[in-house]
Coordinates of C-alpha atoms in Angstrom, one line a residue:
X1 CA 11.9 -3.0 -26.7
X2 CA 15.7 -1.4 -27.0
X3 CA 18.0 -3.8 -26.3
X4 CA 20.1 -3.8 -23.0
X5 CA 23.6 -2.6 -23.4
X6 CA 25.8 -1.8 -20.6
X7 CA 27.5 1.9 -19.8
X8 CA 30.9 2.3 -20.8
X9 CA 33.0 1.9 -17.3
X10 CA 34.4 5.9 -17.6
X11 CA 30.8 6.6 -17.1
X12 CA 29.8 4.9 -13.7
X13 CA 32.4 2.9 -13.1
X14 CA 35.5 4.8 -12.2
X15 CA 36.9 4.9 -9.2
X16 CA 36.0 8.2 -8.4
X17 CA 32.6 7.1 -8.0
X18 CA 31.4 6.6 -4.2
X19 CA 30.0 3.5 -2.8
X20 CA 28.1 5.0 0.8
X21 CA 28.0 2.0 2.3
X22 CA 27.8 0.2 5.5
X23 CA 28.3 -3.9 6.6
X24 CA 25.6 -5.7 8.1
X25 CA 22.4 -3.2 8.4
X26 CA 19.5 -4.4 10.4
X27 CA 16.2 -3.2 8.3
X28 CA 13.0 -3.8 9.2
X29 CA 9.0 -3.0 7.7
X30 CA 7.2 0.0 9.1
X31 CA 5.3 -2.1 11.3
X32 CA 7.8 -4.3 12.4
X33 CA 6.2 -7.3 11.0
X34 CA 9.3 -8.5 8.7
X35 CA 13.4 -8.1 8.9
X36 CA 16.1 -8.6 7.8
X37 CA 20.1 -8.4 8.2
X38 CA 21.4 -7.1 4.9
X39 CA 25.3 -7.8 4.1
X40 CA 25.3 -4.3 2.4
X41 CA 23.4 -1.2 2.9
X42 CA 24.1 1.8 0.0
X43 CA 22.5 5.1 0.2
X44 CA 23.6 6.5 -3.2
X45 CA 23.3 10.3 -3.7
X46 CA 23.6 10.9 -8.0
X47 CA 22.8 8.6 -10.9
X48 CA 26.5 7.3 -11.1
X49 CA 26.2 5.8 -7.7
X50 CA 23.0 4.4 -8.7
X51 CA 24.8 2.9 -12.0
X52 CA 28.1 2.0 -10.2
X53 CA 25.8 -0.5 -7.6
X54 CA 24.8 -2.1 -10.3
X55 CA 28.0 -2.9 -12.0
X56 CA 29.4 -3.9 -9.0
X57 CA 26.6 -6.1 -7.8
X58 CA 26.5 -7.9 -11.5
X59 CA 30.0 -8.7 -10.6
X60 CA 29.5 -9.7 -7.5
X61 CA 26.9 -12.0 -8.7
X62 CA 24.6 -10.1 -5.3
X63 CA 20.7 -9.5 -5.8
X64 CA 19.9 -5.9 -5.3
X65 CA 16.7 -5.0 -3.4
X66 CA 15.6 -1.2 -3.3
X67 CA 13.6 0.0 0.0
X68 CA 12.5 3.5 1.2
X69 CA 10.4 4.0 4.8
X70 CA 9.4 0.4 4.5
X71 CA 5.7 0.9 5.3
X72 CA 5.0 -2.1 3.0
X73 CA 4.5 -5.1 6.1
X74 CA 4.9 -7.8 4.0
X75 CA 8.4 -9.1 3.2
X76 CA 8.9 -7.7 -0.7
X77 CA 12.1 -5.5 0.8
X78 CA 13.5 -8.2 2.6
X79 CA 16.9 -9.3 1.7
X80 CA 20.6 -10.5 3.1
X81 CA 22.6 -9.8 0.1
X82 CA 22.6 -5.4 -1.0
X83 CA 19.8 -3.1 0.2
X84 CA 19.6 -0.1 -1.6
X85 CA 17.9 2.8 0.1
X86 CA 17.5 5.7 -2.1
X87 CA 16.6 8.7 1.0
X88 CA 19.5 10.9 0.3
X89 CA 18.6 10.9 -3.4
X90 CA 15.6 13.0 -3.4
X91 CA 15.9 16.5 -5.0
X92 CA 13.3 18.2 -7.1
X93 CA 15.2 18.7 -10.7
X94 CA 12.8 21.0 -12.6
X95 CA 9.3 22.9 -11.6
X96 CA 7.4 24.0 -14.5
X97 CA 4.7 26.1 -12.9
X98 CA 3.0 27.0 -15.9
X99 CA 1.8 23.3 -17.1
X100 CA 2.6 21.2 -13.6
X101 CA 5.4 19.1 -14.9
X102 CA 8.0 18.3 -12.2
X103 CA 11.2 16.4 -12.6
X104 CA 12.4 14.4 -9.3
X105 CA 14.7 12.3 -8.3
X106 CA 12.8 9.3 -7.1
X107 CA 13.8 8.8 -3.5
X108 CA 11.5 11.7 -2.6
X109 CA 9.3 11.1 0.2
X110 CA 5.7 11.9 -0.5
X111 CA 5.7 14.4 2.0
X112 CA 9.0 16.2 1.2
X113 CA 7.4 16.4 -2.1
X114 CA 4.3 18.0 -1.7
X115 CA 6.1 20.8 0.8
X116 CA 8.0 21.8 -2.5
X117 CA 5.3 21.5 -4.8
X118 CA 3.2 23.6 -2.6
X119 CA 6.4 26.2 -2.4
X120 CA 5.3 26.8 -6.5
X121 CA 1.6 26.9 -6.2
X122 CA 0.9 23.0 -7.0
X123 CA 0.0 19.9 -5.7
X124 CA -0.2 16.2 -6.1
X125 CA -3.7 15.3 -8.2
X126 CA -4.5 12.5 -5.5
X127 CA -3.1 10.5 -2.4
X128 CA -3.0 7.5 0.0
X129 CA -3.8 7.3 2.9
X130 CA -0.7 8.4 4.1
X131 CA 2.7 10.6 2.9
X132 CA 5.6 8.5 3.9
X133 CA 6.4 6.6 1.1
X134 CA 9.2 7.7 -1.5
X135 CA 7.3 8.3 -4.8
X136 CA 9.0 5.4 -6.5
X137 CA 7.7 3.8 -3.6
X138 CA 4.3 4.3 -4.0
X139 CA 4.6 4.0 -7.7
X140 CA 6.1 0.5 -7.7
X141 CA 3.6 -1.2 -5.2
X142 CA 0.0 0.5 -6.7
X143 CA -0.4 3.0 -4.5
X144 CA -4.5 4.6 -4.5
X145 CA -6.2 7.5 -3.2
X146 CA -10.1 7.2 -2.8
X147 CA -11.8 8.8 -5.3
X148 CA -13.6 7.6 -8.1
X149 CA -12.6 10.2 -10.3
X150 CA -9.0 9.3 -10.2
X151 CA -6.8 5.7 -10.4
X152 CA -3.5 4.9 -9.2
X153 CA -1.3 7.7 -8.6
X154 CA 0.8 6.0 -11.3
X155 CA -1.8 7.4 -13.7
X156 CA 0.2 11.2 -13.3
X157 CA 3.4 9.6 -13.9
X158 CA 4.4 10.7 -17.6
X159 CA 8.2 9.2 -17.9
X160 CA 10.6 7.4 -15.7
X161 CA 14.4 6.6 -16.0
X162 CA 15.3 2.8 -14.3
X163 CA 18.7 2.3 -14.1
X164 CA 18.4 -2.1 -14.7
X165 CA 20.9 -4.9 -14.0
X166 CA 24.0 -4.3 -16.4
X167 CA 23.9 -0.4 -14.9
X168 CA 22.3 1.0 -18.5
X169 CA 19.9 3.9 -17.0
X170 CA 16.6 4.0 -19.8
X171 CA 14.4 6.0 -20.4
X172 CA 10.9 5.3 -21.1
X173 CA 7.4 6.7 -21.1
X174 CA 4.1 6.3 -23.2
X175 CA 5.9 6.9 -26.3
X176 CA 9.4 5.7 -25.4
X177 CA 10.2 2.0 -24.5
X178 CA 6.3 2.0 -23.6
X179 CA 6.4 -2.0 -22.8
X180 CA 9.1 -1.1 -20.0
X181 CA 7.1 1.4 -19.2
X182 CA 3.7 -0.1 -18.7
X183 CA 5.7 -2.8 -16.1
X184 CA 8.1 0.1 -14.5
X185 CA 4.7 1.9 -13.7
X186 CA 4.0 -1.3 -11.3
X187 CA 7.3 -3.3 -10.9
X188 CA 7.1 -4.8 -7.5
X189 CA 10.8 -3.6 -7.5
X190 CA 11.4 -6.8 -10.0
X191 CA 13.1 -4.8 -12.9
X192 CA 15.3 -2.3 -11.6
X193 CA 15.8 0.6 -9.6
X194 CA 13.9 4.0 -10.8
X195 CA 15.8 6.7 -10.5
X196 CA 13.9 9.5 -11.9
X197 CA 10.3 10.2 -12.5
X198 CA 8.4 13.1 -14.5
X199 CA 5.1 13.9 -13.1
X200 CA 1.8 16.0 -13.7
X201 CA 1.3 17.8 -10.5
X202 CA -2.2 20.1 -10.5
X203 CA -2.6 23.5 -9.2
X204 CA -2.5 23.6 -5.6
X205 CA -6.4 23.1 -4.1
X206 CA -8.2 23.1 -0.4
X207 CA -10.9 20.8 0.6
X208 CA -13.4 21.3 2.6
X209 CA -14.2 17.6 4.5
X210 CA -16.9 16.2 6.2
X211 CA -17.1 13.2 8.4
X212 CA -20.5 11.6 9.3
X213 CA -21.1 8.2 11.3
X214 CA -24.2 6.4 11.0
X215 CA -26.2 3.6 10.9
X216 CA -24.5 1.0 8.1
X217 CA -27.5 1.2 6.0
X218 CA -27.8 4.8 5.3
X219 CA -24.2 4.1 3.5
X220 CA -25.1 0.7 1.9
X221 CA -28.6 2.5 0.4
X222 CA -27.0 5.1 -1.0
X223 CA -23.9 3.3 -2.6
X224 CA -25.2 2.9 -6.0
X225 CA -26.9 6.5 -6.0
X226 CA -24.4 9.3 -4.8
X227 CA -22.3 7.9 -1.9
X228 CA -19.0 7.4 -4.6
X229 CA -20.2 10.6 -6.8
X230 CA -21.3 13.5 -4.1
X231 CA -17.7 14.1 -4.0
X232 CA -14.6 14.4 -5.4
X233 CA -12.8 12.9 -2.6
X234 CA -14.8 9.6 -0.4
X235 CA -13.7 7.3 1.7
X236 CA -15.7 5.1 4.3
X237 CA -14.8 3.1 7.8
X238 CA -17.2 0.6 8.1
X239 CA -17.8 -0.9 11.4
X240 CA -18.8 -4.5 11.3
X241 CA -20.1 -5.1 15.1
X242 CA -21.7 -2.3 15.7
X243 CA -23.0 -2.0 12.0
X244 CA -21.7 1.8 11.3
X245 CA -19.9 3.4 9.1
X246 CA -17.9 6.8 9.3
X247 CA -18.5 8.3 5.9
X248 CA -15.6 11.0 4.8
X249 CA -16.5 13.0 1.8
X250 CA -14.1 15.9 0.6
X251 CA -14.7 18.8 -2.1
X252 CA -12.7 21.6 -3.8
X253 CA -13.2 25.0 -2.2
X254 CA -11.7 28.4 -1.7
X255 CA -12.8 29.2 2.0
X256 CA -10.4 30.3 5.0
X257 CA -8.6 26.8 6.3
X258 CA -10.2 25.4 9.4
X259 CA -9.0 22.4 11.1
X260 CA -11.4 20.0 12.9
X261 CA -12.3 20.9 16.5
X262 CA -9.9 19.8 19.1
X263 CA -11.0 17.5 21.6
X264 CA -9.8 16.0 24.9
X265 CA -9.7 12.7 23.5
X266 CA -7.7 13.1 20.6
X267 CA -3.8 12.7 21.1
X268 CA -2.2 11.2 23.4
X269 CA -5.6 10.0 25.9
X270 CA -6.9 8.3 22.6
X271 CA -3.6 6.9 21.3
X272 CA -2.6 5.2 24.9
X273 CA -6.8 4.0 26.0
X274 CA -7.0 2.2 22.7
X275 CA -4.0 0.8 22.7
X276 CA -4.0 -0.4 25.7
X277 CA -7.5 -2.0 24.7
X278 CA -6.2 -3.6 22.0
X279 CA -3.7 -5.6 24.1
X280 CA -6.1 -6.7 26.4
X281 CA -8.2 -8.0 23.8
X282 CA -5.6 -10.3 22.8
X283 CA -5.9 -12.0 26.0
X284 CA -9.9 -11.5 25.9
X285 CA -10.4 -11.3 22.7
X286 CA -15.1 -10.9 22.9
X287 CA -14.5 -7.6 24.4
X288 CA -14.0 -6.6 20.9
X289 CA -17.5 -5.7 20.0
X290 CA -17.3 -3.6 22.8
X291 CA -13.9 -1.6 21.7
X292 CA -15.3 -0.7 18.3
X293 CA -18.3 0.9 20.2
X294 CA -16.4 2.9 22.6
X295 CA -13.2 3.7 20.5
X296 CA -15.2 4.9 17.5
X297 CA -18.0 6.6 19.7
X298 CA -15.5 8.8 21.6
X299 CA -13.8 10.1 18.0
X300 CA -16.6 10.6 16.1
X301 CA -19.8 10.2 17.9
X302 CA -21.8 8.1 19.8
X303 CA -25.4 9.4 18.3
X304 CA -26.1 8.3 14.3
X305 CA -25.9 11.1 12.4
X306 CA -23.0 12.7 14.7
X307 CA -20.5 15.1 12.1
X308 CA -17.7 16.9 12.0
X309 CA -16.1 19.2 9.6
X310 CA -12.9 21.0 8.7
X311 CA -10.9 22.7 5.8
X312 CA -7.0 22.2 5.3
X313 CA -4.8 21.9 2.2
X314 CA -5.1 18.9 0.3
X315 CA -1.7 17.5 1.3
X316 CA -3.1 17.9 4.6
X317 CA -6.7 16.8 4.5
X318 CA -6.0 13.3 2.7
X319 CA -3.9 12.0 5.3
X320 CA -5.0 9.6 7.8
X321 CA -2.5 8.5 10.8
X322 CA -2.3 4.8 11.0
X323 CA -1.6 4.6 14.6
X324 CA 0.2 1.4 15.1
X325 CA 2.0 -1.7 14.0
X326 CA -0.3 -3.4 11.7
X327 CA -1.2 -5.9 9.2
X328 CA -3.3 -5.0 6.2
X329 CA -4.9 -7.0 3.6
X330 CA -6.7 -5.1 0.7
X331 CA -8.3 -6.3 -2.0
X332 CA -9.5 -4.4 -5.2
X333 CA -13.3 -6.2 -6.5
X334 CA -15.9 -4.1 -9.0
X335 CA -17.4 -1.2 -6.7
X336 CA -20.8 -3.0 -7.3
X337 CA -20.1 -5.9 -5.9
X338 CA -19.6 -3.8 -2.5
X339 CA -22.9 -4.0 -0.6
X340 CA -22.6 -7.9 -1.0
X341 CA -19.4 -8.1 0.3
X342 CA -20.1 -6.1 3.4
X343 CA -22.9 -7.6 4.1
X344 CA -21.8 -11.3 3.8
X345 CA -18.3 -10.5 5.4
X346 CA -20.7 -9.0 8.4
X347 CA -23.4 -12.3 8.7
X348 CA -20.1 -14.4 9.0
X349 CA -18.2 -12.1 11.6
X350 CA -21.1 -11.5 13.6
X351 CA -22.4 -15.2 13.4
X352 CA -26.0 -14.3 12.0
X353 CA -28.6 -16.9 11.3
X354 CA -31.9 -17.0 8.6
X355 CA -34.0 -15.9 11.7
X356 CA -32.1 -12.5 11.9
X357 CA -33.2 -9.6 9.7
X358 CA -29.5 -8.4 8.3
X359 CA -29.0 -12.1 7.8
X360 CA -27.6 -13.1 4.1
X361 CA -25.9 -16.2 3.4
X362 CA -22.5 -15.6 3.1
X363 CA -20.9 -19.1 2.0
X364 CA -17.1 -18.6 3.9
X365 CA -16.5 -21.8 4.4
X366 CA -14.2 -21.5 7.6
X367 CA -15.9 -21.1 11.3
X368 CA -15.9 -17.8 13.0
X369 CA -16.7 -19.1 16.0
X370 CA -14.8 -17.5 19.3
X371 CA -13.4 -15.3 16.6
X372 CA -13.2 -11.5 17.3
X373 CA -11.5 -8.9 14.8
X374 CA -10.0 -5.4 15.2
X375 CA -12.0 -3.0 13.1
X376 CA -12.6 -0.8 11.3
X377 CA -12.5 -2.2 7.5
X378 CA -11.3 0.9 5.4
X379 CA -13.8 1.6 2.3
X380 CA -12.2 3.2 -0.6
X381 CA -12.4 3.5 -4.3
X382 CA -10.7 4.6 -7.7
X383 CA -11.3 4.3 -11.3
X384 CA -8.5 3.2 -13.5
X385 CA -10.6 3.4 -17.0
X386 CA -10.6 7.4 -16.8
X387 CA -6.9 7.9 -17.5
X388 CA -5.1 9.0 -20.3
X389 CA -1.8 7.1 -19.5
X390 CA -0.8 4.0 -20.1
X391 CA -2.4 1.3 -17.8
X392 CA 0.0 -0.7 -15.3
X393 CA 0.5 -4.2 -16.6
X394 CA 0.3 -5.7 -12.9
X395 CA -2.8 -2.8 -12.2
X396 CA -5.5 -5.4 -10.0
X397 CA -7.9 -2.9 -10.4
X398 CA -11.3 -3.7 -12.6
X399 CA -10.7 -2.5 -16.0
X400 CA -14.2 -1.7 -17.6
X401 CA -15.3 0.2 -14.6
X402 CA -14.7 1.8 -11.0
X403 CA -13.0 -0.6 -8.6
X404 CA -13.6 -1.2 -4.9
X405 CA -10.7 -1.4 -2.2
X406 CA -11.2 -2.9 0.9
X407 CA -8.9 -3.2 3.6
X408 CA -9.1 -5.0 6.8
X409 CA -6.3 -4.0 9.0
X410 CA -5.2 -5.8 12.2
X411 CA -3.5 -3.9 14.9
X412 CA -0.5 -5.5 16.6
X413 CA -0.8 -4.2 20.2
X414 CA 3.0 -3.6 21.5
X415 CA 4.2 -5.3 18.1
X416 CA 2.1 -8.8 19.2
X417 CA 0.6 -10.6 16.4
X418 CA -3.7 -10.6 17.4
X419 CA -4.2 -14.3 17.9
X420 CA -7.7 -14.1 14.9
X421 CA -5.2 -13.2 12.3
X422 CA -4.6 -16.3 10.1
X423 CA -8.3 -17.2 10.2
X424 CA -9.7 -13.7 9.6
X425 CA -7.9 -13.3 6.8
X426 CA -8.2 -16.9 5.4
X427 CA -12.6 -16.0 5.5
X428 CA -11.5 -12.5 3.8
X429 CA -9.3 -13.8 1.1
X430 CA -11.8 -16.5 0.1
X431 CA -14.3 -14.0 0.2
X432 CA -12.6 -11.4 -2.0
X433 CA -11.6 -14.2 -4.4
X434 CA -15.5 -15.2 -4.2
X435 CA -16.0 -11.4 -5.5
X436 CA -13.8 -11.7 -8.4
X437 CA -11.1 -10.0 -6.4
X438 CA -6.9 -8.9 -6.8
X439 CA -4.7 -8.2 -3.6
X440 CA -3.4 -5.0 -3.4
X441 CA 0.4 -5.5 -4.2
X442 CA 2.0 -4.5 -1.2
X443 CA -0.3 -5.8 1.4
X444 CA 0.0 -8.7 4.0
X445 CA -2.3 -11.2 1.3
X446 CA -1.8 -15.3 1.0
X447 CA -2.4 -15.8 -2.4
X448 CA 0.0 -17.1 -4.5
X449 CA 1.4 -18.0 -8.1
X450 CA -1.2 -20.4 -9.3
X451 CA -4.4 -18.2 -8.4
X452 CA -2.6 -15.0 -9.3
X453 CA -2.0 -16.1 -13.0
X454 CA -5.7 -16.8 -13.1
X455 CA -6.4 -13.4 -12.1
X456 CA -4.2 -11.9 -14.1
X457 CA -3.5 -13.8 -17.4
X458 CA -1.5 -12.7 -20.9
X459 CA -1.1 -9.6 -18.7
X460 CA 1.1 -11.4 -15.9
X461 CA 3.1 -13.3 -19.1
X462 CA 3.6 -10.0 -20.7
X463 CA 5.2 -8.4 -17.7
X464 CA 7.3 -11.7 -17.3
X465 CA 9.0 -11.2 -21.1
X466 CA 9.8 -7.7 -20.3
X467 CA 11.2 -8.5 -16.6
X468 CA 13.1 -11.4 -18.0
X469 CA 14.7 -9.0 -21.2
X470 CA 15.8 -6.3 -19.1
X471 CA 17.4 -8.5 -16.2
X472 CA 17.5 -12.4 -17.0
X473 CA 19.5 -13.4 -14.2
X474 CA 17.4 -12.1 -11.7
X475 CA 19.2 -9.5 -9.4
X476 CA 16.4 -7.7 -8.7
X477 CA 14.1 -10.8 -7.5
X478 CA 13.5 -13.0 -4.6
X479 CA 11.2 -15.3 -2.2
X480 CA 8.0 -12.8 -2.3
X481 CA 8.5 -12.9 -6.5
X482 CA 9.3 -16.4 -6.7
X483 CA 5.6 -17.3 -4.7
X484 CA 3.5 -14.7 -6.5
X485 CA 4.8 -13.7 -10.2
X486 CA 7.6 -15.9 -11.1
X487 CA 6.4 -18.6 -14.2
X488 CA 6.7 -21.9 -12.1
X489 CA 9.8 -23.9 -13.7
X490 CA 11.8 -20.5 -13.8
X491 CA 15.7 -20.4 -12.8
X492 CA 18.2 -17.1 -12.4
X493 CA 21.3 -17.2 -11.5
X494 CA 21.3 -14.5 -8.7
X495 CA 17.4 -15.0 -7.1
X496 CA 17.7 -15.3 -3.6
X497 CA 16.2 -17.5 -2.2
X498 CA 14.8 -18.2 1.7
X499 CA 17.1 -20.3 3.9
X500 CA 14.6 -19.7 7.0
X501 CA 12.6 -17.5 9.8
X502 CA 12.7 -16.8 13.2
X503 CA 9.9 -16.0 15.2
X504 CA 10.6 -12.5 17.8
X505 CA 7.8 -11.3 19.6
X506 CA 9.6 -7.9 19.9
X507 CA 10.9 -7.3 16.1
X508 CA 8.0 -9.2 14.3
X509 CA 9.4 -12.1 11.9
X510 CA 13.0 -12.2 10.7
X511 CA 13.8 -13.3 7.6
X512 CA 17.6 -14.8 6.2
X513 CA 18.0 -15.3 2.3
X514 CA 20.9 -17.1 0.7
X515 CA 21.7 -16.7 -3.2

C-alpha cells in the first residue's frame, strides 16, 4: 500500500480555507432510535475543507465521524466530538454519456443523483429499497438491491478518492492502492472520509412491475425453480401469521409509463389506520395476527392470487416507502437455505406443534410465548460472485453463490420501542447464525466481536492492517467499531469511547462519548 504522507499546509491548510461550522448540533438516526450532541458540526463544500477538518481534528486530537440523512438506526454515526456532514458537497463533476462513467462528489443523495443521471439518458444499474442515502452512504454500509443478477451497489463503483486522518486525499481503485480500495468499498466509515467516487451508471431503463399475494407455499415451491430467475428485478414480503407472501417481480421494457391504480386506501387513510394499529398493539400486543390480515389485505388483496401492476422509471419503480420509525435487523444466509428459514422462523412465531401440518422443528431455543411481531419480513436477494470488481473485504454476502437477505423490521409506533423487540430479535439472530448467517452492516443486529471474527476470518484481519496503516490513532472509530471489528487488546489514542445513555421515549436513545 502507498505510504501515508500528509499535504503540505499551503494546500489545505491556509487560512483562507473555511471551516462551516456550528457548536453543539443535536443529530439524530432517521428513525429516531439513536442521538447524539456533537461538540462540532462541519458541512464542508470543496476538497480543501474536507482536508483542512482533518488537519485540524489531528491537532485537536478529536475523532471525526462522517454522517449523511442518517437512515442507518443503529448508533455507527453517533459521536460527541466532530460530525461531519457532507450534504452541501454533492455536485456531479463529469457525465460521460457515451460509456456511463460519472464523476461525483460523494455527498450526493441517491435521489439527487439519479434526477441528473436521468437528465443524460442514464441510470443507476441497481437500488435499495429506498433513495435517501448519500452514495458514500450507501457505499460504506453494503447497501443491496434485490436481484440476483446484481451484488452490492459497490460492485459499480470503479475508483474512489478518501481523504484519511493526516488530510492526504488518495486515490485508489482496482488497479490503484486496490487493498484500500477493497476496505473503502465497505469501510463502516472506519478509514476515512470519501470524498469522490467514479461510477458505471447504465443506460436509462423502465420496468414494468408486478405484485402478486398469495398463499406462502406457492412462493416457497417455486423458490428453487424460477421465483429468483423470472425476473430481473424480485423481491418478496412474507407474511408469517397469515402464511402469505406479496411477491414483486420487475422486467425491462419499453411500453408507455403507467403507475399502479390509485385507491382510497392508499395515502393518508392507510398511513394514519395502521399506525394507529400499531400503537395499540403495543398495549395489546395478540391483535397482531389480526393487523397483518387486515393491513396487508386492504393494500394488496384480500383473495390469493390478488395482483396489481404498473410501469415507471426505474429510479421510480425500485423504491419502497418505509413508513415509520423502525428497527431493522437483516441478515445475509445462502439463498438455499431460505425455505428452511421461513419455515422454522414461522413454527416458532406461530407456536406450531408435530400434530400441525406446516409444523417443522425449528430448534430457537428462547420461548415465543405471549410474543406477537410486526410483520412483514422483507425477502430479497443478490449475487456477489457475478461481478467484475473487486469484492468488499467486509462484503457478508455468500461468496460461491447467490445470497439471501432477510429483514425483519419492527415499527416504533409514535417513536415507542414495540415491547417483543429484544426477544424477537434474540430467536432471529440465533436463527440466522443457525443458517450460517452475516448481519447486514448497518442494521439494528446484537452480534458482536468474538462471533463476527468467526464469520468473517483472514478477511476481517486483513481490513484491520489496512484500517490501522492509513489511520493508527483511530480518529475515525468508536463504541459501534470497538464491539464489532476492533482486534480485542487494541488501543488508539483518539477512539471515543461511551461514557453513558439515556433512555427518552420521544427522541429514541441518546448516546454521550468521551475521548
Amino acid at each position: 500500500m502507498e505510504s501515508l504522507t500528509a499535504p503540505t499546509p499551503a494546500s489545505t491548510a491556509n487560512q483562507v480555507i473555511p471551516f462551516r461550522s456550528v457548536y453543539k448540533h443535536a443529530q439524530h438516526t432517521w428513525a429516531r432510535t439513536f442521538s447524539c450532541i456533537a461538540d462540532v458540526y462541519i458541512q464542508p463544500q470543496s476538497l480543501p475543507e474536507i482536508e483542512k477538518i482533518a488537519i485540524l481534528a489531528h491537532k485537536c486530537r478529536r475523532r471525526v465521524v462522517t454522517v449523511g440523512c442518517g437512515h442507518s438506526p443503529s448508533n455507527i454515526t453517533c459521536t460527541s466530538n466532530w460530525l461531519v456532514n457532507l450534504d452541501k458537497y454533492n455536485k456531479i463533476l463529469s457525465v460521460d454519456e457515451k460509456t456511463g462513467i460519472v464523476v461525483m462528489q460523494s455527498g450526493i443523495r441517491l435521489y439527487a443523483l439519479c434526477e441528473e443521471l436521468e437528465r443524460h439518458g442514464l441510470a443507476m444499474p441497481n437500488l435499495g429499497s429506498i433513495n435517501q442515502q448519500s452514495i458514500a452512504g450507501a457505499i460504506s454500509t453494503g447497501t443491496h438491491g434485490s436481484s440476483a443478477r446484481h451484488g452490492l451497489m459497490s460492485e459499480d463503483v470503479l475508483s474512489l478518492k478518501i481523504t484519511l486522518a493526516h488530510g492526504a486525499t488518495k486515490d485508489c481503485s482496482r488497479d490503484t492502492n486496490p487493498d484500500l480500495f477493497r476496505a473503502a468499498l465497505l469501510s463502516l466509515g472506519s478509514l476515512g472520509i470519501i470524498s469522490e467516487v467514479t461510477f458505471r451508471a447504465v443506460p436509462a431503463f423502465t420496468l414494468r412491475w408486478q405484485q402478486t399475494i398469495d398463499a406462502d407455499t406457492q412462493m416457497l415451491n417455486s423458490w428453487s425453480k424460477d421465483l429468483w430467475t423470472r425476473s430481473e428485478f424480485v423481491r418478496v414480503w412474507w407474511l408469517p401469521y397469515t402464511r402469505r407472501a406479496v411477491v414483486w417481480q420487475a422486467e425491462k421494457t419499453d411500453e408507455e409509463h403507467r403507475d399502479p391504480p390509485a385507491s382510497y386506501y392508499d395515502g393518508r387513510l392507510g398511513y394514519y389506520v395502521y399506525h394507529n394499529l400499531l400503537y395499540l398493539a403495543q398495549y395489546v400486543p395478540r391483535i397482531l395476527p389480526w393487523v397483518e390480515w387486515f393491513v396487508f389485505g386492504m393494500q394488496y388483496g384480500f383473495s390469493n392470487g390478488s395482483t396489481t401492476t404498473a410501469v415507471q422509471p426505474s429510479r421510480k419503480a425500485l423504491l419502497m416507502n418505509c413508513l415509520y420509525s423502525q428497527f431493522v435487523n437483516e441478515w445475509a444466509i445462502p439463498l438455499h437455505k431460505g425455505p428452511e428459514a421461513l419455515r422454522r422462523l414461522s413454527s416458532w412465531l406461530n407456536q406450531l406443534t408435530p400434530s400441525d401440518p406446516d409444523y417443522v422443528p425449528h430448534n430457537i431455543p428462547f420461548s415465543a410465548k405471549g410474543l406477537y411481531v410486526h410483520a412483514p419480513v422483507e425477502v430479497r436477494v443478490s449475487d456477489t460472485t457475478l461481478t467484475s470488481n473487486a469484492r468488499p473485504l467486509l462484503d457478508p454476502t455468500v461468496k460461491d453463490g447467490p445470497t439471501l437477505y432477510l429483514n425483519a423490521t419492527l415499527y416504533r409506533p409514535y417513536w415507542r420501542d414495540p415491547p417483543c423487540r429484544e426477544r424477537y430479535y434474540q430467536a432471529f439472530e440465533w436463527l440466522m447464525k443457525d443458517m450460517g448467517g452475516k448481519p447486514h452492516w448497518a442494521k439494528n443486529f446484537e452480534t458482536y466481536r468474538p462471533e463476527i471474527e468467526l464469520m468473517y476470518g483472514d478477511d476481517l484481519d486483513e481490513f484491520r492492517r489496512i484500517r490501522d496503516a492509513v489511520d493508527p490513532q483511530g480518529m475515525f472509530l468508536g463504541p459501534w467499531h470497538r464491539d464489532r471489528i476492533l482486534a480485542e487488546n487494541s488501543q488508539y489514542a483518539l477512539e471515543e469511547f461511551e461514557a453513558y445513555r439515556t433512555k427518552s421515549v420521544e427522541d429514541g436513545i441518546t448516546i454521550f462519548g468521551q475521548v
